[in-house]
Coordinates of C-alpha atoms and ligand atoms in Angstrom, one line a residue:
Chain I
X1 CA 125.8 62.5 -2.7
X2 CA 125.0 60.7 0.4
X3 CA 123.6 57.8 0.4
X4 CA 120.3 58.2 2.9
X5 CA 120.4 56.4 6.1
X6 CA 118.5 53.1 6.6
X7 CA 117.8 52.2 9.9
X8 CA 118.9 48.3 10.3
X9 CA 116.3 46.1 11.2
X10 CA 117.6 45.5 14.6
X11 CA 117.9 49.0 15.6
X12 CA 114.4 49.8 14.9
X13 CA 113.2 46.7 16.7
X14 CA 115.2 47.7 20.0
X15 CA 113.9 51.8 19.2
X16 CA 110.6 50.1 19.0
X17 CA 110.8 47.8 22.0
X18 CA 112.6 51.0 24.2
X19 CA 109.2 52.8 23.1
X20 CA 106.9 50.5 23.7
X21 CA 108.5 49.7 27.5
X22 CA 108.3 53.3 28.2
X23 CA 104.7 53.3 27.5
X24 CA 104.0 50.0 30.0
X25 CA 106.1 52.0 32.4
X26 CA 104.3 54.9 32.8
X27 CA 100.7 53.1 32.8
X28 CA 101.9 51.1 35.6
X29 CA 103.8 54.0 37.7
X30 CA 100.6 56.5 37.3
X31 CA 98.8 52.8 38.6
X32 CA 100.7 52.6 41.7
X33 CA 100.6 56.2 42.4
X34 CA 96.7 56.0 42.8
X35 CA 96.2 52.4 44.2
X36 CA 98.8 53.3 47.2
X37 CA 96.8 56.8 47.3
X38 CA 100.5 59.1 46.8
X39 CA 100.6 62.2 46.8
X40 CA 103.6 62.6 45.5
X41 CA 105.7 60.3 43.7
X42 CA 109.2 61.2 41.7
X43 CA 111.0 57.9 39.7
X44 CA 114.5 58.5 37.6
X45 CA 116.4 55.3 36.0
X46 CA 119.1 54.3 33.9
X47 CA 120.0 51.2 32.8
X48 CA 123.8 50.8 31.9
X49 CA 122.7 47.4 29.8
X50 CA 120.1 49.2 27.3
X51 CA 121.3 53.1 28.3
X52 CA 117.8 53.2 28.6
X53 CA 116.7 56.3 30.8
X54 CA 113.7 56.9 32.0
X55 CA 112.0 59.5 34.3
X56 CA 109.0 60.5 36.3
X57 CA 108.6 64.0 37.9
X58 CA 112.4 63.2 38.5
X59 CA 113.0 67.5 38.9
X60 CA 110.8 67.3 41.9
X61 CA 112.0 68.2 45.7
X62 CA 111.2 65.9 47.9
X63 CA 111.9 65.7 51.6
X64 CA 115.5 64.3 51.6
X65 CA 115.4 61.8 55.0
X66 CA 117.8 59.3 55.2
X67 CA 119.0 60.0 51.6
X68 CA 120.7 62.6 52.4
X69 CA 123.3 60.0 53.7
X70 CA 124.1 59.2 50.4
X71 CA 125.5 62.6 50.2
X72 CA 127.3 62.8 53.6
X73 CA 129.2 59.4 52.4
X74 CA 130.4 61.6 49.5
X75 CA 131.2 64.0 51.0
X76 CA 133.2 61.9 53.2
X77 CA 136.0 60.0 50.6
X78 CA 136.1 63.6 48.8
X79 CA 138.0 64.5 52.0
X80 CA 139.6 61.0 52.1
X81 CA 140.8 61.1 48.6
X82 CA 141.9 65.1 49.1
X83 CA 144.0 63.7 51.8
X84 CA 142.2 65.5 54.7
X85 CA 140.7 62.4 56.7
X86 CA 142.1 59.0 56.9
X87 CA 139.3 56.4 57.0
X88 CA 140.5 55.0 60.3
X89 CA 140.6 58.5 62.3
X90 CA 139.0 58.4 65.8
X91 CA 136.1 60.1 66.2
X92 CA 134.7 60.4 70.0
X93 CA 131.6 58.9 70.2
X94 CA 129.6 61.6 71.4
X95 CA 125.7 62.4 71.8
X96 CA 126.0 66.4 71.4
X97 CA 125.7 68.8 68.4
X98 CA 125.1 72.5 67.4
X99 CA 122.4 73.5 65.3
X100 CA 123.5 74.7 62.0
X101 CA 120.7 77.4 62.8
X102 CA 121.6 79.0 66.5
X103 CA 124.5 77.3 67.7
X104 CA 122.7 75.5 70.5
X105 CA 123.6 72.2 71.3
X106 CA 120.9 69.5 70.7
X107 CA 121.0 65.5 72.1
X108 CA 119.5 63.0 69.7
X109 CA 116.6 61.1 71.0
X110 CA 118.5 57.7 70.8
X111 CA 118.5 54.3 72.2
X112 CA 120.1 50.9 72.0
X113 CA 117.5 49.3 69.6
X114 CA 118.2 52.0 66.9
X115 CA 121.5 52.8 67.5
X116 CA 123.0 49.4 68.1
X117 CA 126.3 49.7 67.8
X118 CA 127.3 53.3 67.8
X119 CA 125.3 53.8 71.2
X120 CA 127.6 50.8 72.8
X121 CA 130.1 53.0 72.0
X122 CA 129.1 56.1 73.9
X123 CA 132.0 57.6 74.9
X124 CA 135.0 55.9 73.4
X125 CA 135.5 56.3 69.6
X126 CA 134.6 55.5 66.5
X127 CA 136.8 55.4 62.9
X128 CA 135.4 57.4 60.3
X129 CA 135.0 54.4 58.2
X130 CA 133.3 52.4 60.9
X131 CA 130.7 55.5 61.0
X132 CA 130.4 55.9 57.7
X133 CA 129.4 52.2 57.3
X134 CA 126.8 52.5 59.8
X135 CA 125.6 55.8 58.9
X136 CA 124.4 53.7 55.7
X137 CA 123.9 50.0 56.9
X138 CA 122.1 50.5 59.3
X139 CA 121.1 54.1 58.9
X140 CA 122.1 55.4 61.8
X141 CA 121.2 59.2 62.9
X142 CA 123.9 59.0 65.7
X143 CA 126.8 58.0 63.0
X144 CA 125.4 60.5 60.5
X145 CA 125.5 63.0 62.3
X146 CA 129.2 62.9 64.3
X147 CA 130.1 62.6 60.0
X148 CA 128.9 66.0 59.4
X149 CA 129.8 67.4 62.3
X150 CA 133.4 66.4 60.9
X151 CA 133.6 66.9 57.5
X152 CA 131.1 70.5 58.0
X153 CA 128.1 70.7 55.7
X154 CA 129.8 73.1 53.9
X155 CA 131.6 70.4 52.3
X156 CA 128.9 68.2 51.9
X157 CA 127.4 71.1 49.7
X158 CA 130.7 71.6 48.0
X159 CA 131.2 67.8 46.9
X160 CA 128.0 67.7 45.5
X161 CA 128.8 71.2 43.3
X162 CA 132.2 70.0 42.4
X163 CA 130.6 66.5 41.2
X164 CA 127.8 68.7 39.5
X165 CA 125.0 66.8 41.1
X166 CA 122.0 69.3 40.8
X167 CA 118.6 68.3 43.3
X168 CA 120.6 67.4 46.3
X169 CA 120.3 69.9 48.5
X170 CA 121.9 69.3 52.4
X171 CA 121.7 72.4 55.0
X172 CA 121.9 70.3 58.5
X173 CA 122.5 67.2 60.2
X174 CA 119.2 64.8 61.7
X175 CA 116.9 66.2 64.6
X176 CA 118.4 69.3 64.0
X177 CA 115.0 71.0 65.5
X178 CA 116.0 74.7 65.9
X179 CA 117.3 74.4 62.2
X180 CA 114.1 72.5 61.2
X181 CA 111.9 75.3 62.4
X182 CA 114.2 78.3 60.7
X183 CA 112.6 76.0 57.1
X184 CA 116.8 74.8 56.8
X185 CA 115.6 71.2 55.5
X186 CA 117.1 68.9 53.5
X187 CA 115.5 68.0 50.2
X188 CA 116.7 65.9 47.0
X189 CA 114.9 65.1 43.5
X190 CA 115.6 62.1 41.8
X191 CA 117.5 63.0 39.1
X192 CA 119.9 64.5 41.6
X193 CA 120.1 61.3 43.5
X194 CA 120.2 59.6 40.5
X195 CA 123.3 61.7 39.3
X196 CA 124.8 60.8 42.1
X197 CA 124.7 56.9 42.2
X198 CA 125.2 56.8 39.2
X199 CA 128.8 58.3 39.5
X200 CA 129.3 56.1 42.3
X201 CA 128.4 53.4 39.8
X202 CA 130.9 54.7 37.2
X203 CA 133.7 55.1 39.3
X204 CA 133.5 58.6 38.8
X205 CA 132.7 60.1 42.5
X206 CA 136.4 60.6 43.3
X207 CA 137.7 57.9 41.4
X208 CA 137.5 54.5 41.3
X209 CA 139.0 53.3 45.0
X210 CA 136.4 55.5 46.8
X211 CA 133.3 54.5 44.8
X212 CA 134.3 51.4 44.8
X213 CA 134.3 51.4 48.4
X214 CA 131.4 53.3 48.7
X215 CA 129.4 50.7 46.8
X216 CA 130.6 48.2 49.1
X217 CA 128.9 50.0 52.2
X218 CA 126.0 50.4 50.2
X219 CA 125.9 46.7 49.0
X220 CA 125.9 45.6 53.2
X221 CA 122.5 48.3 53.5
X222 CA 120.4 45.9 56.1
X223 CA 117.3 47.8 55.3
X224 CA 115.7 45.7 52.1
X225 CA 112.1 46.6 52.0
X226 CA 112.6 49.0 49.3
X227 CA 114.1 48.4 45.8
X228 CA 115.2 44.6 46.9
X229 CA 111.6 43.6 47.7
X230 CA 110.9 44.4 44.2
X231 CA 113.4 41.9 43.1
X232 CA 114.3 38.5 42.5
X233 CA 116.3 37.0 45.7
X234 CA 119.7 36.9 43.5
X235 CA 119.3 40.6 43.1
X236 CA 122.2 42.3 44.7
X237 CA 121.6 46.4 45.3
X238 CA 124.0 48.9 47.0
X239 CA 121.3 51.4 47.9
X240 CA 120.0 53.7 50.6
X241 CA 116.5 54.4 51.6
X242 CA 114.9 56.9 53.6
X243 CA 111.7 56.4 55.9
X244 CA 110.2 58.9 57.5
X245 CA 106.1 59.6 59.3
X246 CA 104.9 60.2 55.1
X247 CA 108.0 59.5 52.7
X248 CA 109.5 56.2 52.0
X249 CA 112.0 56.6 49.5
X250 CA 114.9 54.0 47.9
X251 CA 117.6 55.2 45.8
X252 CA 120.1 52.1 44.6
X253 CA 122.4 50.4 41.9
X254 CA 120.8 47.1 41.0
X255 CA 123.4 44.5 40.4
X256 CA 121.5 41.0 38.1
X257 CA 123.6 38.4 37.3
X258 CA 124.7 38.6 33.3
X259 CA 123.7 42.1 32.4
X260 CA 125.3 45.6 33.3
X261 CA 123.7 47.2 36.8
X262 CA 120.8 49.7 36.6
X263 CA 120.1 52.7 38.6
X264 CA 117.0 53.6 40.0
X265 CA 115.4 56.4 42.4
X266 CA 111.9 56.1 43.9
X267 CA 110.7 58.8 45.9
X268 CA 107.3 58.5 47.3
X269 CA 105.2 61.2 50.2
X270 CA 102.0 60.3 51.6
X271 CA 99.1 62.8 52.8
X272 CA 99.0 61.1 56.1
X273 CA 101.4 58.7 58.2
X274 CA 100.3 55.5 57.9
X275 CA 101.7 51.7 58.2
X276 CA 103.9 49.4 56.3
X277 CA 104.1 50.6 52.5
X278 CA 104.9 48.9 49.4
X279 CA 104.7 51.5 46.9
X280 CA 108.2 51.6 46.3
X281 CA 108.6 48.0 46.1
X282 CA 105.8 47.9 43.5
X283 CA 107.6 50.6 41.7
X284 CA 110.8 48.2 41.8
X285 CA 109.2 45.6 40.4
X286 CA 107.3 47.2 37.5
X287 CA 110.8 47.9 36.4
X288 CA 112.6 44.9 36.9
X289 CA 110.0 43.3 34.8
X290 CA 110.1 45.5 32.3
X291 CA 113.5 45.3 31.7
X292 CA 113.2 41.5 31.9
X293 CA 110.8 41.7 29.2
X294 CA 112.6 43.6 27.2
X295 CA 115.7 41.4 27.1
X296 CA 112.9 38.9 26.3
X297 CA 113.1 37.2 29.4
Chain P
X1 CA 171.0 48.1 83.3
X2 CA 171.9 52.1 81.8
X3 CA 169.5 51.1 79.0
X4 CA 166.4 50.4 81.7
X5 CA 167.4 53.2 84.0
X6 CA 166.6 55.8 81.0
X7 CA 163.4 54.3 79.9
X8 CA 162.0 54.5 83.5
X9 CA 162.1 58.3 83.2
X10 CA 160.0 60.9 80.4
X11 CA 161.7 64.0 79.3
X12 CA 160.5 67.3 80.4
X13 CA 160.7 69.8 77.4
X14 CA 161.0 73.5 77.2
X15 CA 158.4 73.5 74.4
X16 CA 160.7 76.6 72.8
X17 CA 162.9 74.1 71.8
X18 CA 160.7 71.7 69.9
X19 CA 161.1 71.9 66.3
X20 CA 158.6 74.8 64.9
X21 CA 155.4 73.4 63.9
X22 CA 155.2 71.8 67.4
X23 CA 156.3 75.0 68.6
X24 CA 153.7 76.9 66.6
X25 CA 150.3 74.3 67.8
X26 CA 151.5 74.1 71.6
X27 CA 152.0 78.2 71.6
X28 CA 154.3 78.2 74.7
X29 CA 154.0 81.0 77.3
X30 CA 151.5 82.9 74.6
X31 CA 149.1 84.6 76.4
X32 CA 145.3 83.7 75.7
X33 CA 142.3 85.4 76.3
X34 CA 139.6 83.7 79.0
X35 CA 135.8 84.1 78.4
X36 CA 135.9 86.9 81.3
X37 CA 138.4 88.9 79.3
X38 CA 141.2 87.8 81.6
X39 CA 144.9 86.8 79.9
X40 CA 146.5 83.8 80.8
X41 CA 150.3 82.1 79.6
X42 CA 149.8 78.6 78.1
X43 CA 152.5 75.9 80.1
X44 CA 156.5 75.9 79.2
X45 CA 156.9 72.8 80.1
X46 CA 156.0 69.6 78.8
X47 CA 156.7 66.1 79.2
X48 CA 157.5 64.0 76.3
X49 CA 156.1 60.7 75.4
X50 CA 158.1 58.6 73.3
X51 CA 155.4 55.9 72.2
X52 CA 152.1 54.6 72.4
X53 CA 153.2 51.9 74.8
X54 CA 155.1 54.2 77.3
X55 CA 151.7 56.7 77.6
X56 CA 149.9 53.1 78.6
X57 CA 152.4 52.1 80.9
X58 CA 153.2 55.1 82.7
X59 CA 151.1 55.6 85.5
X60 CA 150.5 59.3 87.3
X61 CA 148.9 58.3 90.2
X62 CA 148.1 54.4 91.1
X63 CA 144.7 54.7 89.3
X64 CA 145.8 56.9 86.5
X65 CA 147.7 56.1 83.5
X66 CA 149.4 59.0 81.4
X67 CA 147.4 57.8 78.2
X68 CA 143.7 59.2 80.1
X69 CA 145.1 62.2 80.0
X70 CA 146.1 62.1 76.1
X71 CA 143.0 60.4 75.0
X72 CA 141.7 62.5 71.8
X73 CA 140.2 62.5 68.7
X74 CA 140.3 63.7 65.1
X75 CA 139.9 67.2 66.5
X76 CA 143.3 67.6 68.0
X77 CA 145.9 68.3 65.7
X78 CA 147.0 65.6 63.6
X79 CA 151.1 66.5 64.5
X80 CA 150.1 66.5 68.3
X81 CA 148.6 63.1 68.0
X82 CA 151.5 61.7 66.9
X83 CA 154.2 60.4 68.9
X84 CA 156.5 61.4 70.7
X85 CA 153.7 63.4 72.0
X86 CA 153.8 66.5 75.1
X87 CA 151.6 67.4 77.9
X88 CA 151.9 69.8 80.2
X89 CA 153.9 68.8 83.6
X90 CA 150.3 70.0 85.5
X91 CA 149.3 67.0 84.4
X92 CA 150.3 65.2 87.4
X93 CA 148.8 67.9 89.7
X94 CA 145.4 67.2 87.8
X95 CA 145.9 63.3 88.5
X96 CA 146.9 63.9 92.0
X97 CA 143.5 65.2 92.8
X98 CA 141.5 62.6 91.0
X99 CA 143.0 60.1 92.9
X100 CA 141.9 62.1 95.7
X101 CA 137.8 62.0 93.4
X102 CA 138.8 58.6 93.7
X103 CA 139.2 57.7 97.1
X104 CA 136.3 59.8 97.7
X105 CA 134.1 57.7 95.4
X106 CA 135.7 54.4 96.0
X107 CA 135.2 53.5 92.3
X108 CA 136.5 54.1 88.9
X109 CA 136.7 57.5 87.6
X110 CA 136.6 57.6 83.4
X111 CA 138.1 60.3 81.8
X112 CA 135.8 61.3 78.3
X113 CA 137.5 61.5 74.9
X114 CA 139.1 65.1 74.2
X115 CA 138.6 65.2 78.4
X116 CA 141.8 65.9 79.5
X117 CA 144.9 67.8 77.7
X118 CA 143.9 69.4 74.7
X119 CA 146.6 71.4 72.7
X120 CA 145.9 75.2 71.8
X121 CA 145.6 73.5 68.2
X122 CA 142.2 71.3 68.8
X123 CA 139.1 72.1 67.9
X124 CA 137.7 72.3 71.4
X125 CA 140.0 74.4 72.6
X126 CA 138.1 77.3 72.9
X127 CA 139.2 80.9 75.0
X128 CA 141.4 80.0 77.9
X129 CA 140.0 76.8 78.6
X130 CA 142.0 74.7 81.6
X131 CA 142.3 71.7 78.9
X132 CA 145.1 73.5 77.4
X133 CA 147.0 73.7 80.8
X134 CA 146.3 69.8 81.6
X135 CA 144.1 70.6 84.7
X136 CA 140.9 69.9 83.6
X137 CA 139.6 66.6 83.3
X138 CA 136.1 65.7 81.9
X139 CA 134.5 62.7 83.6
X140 CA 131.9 60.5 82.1
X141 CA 131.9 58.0 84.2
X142 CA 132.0 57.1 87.9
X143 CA 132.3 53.2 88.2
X144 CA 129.3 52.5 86.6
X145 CA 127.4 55.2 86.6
X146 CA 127.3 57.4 83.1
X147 CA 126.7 61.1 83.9
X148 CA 124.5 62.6 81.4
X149 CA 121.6 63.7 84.1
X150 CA 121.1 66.2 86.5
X151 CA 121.4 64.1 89.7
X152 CA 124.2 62.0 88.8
X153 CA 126.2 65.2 87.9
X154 CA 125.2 67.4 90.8
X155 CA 125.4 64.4 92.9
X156 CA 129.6 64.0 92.0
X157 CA 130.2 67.8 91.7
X158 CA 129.4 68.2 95.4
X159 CA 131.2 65.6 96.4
X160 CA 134.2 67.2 94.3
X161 CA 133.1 70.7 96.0
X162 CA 133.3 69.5 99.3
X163 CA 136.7 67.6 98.6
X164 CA 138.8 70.7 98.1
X165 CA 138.7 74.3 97.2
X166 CA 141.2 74.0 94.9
X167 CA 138.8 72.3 92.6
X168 CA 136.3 73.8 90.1
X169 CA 133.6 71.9 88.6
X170 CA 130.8 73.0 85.9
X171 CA 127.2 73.2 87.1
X172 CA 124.7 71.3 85.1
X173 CA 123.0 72.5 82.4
X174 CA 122.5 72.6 78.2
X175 CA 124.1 76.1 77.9
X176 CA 127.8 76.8 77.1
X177 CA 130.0 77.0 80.1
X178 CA 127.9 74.2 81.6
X179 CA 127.8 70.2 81.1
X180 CA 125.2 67.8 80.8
X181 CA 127.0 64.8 79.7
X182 CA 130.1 64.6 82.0
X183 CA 131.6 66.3 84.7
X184 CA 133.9 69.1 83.8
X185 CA 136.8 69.3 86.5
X186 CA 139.7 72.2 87.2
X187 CA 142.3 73.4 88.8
X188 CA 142.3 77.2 86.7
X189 CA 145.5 78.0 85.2
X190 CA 148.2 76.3 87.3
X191 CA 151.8 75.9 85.2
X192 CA 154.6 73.9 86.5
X193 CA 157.9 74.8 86.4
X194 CA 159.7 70.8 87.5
X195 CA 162.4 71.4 89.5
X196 CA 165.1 70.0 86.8
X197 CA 163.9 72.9 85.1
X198 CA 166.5 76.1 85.2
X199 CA 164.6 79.2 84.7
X200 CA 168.1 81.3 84.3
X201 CA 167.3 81.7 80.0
X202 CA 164.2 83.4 78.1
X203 CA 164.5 81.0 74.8
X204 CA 167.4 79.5 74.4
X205 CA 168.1 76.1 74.3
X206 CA 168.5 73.5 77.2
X207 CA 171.8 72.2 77.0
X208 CA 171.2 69.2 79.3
X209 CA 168.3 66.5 78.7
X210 CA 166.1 66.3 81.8
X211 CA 164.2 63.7 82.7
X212 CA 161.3 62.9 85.5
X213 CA 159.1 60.3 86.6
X214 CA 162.2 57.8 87.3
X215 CA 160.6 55.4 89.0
X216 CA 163.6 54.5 91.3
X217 CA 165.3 57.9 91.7
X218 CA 163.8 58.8 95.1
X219 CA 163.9 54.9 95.9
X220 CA 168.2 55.4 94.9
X221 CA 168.2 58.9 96.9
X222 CA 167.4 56.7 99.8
X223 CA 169.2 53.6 99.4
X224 CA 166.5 51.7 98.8
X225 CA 166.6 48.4 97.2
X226 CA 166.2 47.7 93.3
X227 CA 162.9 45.1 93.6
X228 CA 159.7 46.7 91.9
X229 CA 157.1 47.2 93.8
X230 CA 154.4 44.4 94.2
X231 CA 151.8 44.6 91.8
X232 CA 148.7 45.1 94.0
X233 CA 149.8 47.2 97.4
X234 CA 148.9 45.1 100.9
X235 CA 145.7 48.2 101.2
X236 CA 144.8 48.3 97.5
X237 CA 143.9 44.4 97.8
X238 CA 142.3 44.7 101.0
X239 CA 140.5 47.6 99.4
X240 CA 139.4 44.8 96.6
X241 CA 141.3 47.5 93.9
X242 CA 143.6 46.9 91.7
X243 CA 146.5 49.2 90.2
X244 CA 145.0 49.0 86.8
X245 CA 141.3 49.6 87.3
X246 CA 140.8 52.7 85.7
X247 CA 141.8 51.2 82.5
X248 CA 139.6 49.0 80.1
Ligands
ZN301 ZN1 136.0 70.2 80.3

């Protein structure tokens, strides 16, 4: 006869502390959805340390924005590690693409102050890798877009199938109007995102040379007012955000020093466009310091 | 000097006796369908260039290196990106009369990415466009002047227009079969047959190597002496030009 099972003292304390955290969490989140006035608000984390997960409305769609870069970059090294696009191939620096929708070309409404470097390069070329780092860094529409137009968002849909990353769902490139208007949007929840960074966390999104150097874009993002400004200054985080009239979204891999990273995804959409926001760095925080508290720091 | 006297000159190729993958993205003498519904024969005849550093330092005209013409990106092939690449022996036609858009402009003409030769094989390369043939050139910039608006576009194609006949250039607008963000420039479907070329064989191999753009054979043919030419011409200095202004 078996012997019945006796939790040990420590496990209980840590099932008890997981609990308890859990709890804080959700009092706080539901706080910051009505002090910042959100309409909608979707939160997924894991946290490789504790394997604690937690979620909030995580099955939600939400508008994608610039998140759905995060899914162009993978689809990206699937062709690299496949073999069908070195890093370093040229790509001609071009302001012209067709709508997924009619065909038509379309320009992007672009500029030197958003663009930087890609628009100095109108007209000459571009590696793929040199796009793809700027298509994150510094979230550009221009680079983005010359990335689907050469990997195809058929493959982009494909990577994130084969990866089985559910709640990413990417149809068209950016400013993509006729396309926008035919309701072909791109949308993602944040358990899909989550999925997703995670992998690339793991070494598991094509193996461990292409999420490694994925993570290494990500780690130079110069964008920080999401998920970092929720952190202490050490904090290093290879994420991507996504800003748009009423969504500010954040989707990273927190890096502290002396503990495994955690994972987090905070999507937020406002009923009406308004100024700065701090919603998802509130978010950010809440977590940090409940993780912090319960490694009893 | 036998070793310098056969690096002056590139190789003109039957493109039927390149080895068969070439053979199968260059598509020699197949016929291909225009957007009117008229056939035409992609070129024969191709020149070969055996590196990088030979398509820079070849120059068609005295404002036009070889490597304008080649300059493409991940949408040409990947085999006819690689050296020893081939384009078409129009090509110096098409240089020839940008020299001419040169003169007539008195500044720098800039030749896009994927603006001049493009192989059957790229991505571009849709119906029979002139690309394929090597005389068409895309222009994106005039000195320093970046076309992507009406009156900088129409302004060039009518000075092109009233240059030559022989020239067509696309009218501005958004649709296909029009440009809004360079000049599209051609000559239609003009092949070249070069004159070491013997045309007495369908597809057999060429037993002798040919070779063209010697710099000194017509110097040789008339006795002239073996001295390079002076870097910047008496008129191209007086002009304030130099040889190698197109590039950057
Ligand atoms: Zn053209």
């Amino acid at each position: 006869m078996a012997k019945p099972q006796v939790e040990p003292p420590e496990e209980a304390a840590v099932r008890q502390s997981v609990a308890k955290a859990e709890q804080s969490l959700y009092a706080s989140v539901l706080a910051i959805r009505d002090r910042h006035e959100l309409e909608r608000l979707g939160i997924a984390f894991y946290d490789a340390e504790t394997t604690l997960q937690w979620s909030y409305n995580a099955d939600a769609m939400f508008h994608a924005a610039s998140t759905m870069k995060l899914a162009v970059l993978l689809a990206v090294f699937r062709q690299h590690t496949r073999g069908e696009l070195a890093l370093e191939e040229p790509v001609h620096v071009r302001n012209k693409f067709l709508s997924i929708h009619d065909r038509k070309p379309y320009m992007l409404d672009i500029n030197r102050d958003t663009e930087g470097e890609v628009f100095e390069r109108l007209g000459r070329t571009m590696s793929v890798e040199q796009l793809a780092y700027h298509m994150i860094t510094s979230s550009s529409n221009f680079a983005t877009n010359l990335l689907v137009d050469v990997v195809g968002v058929p493959v982009i849909q494909t990577a994130l199938d084969e990866l089985k990353i559910e709640g990413i769902k990417v149809l068209r490139g950016v400013e993509d109007q006729a396309a926008f208007e035919a309701g072909l949007n791109n949308e993602v929840t944040a358990n899909g995102l989550l999925k997703l960074l995670r992998l690339v966390e793991e070494g598991k999104a094509y193996g461990e040379e292409a999420s490694a150097r994925m993570r290494e874009i990500l780690l130079d993002q110069r964008f920080k007012s999401g998920i970092p400004a929720g952190l202490p200054q050490a904090a290093r985080v290879a994420h991507k955000s996504g800003n748009i009239s009423t969504v500010h979204h954040d989707a990273g891999i927190v890096y502290l020093e002396g503990r495994k990273p955690y994972v987090l995804v905070i999507l937020t959409q406002f009923p009406s466009e308004t100024g700065a926001r701090t919603a998802v760095a509130d978010v950010s925080r809440d977590i940090y310091e409940c993780l912090a508290g319960m490694n009893g720091g | 000097m036998a070793e310098i006297e056969s690096e002056s000159g590139l190789k003109i190729v039957d493109a039927f006796d390149l080895d068969p993958e070439l053979r199968a993205l260059l598509r020699p003498g197949e016929l291909v369908e225009g957007i009117r519904g008229q056939y035409h024969h992609l070129p024969r005849y191709f020149y070969e260039i055996p590196s990088r550093e030979a398509a820079r330092e070849i120059r068609v005209t005295p404002h036009f290196g070889l490597n304008e013409f080649l300059l493409v990106d991940l949408k040409e092939a990947a085999r006819v990106r690689a050296f020893p690449r081939y384009v078409p022996c129009a090509i110096r036609i098409a240089a020839f009369y940008l020299e001419r858009l040169r003169e007539a402009t008195g500044a720098p003409v800039h030749l896009a990415v994927n603006g001049g030769y493009r192989s059957p094989a790229h991505k571009l390369s849709v119906a029979a466009t002139p690309h394929m043939w090597g005389t068409a050139a895309d222009v994106y910039k005039i000195g320093t002047v970046v076309l992507r608006d009406r009156a900088s576009i129409e302004t060039y194609n009518r000075v092109i227009e009233d240059l030559t006949d022989d020239l067509y250039v696309m009218p501005y607008g958004h649709e296909i079969g029009k440009a809004d963000d360079h000049i599209h420039v051609d000559l239609g479907y003009v092949t070249v047959v070069p004159r070491e070329i013997s045309e007495d064989r369908l597809e057999g191999p060429q037993d002798k190597p040919r070779f063209a753009f010697e710099e000194r054979r017509r110097g040789d043919r008339r006795g002239w002496p073996r001295e390079p030419l002076p870097e910047v011409l008496p008129a191209a200095a007086h002009a304030g030009s130099t040889r190698s202004e197109s590039q950057k």
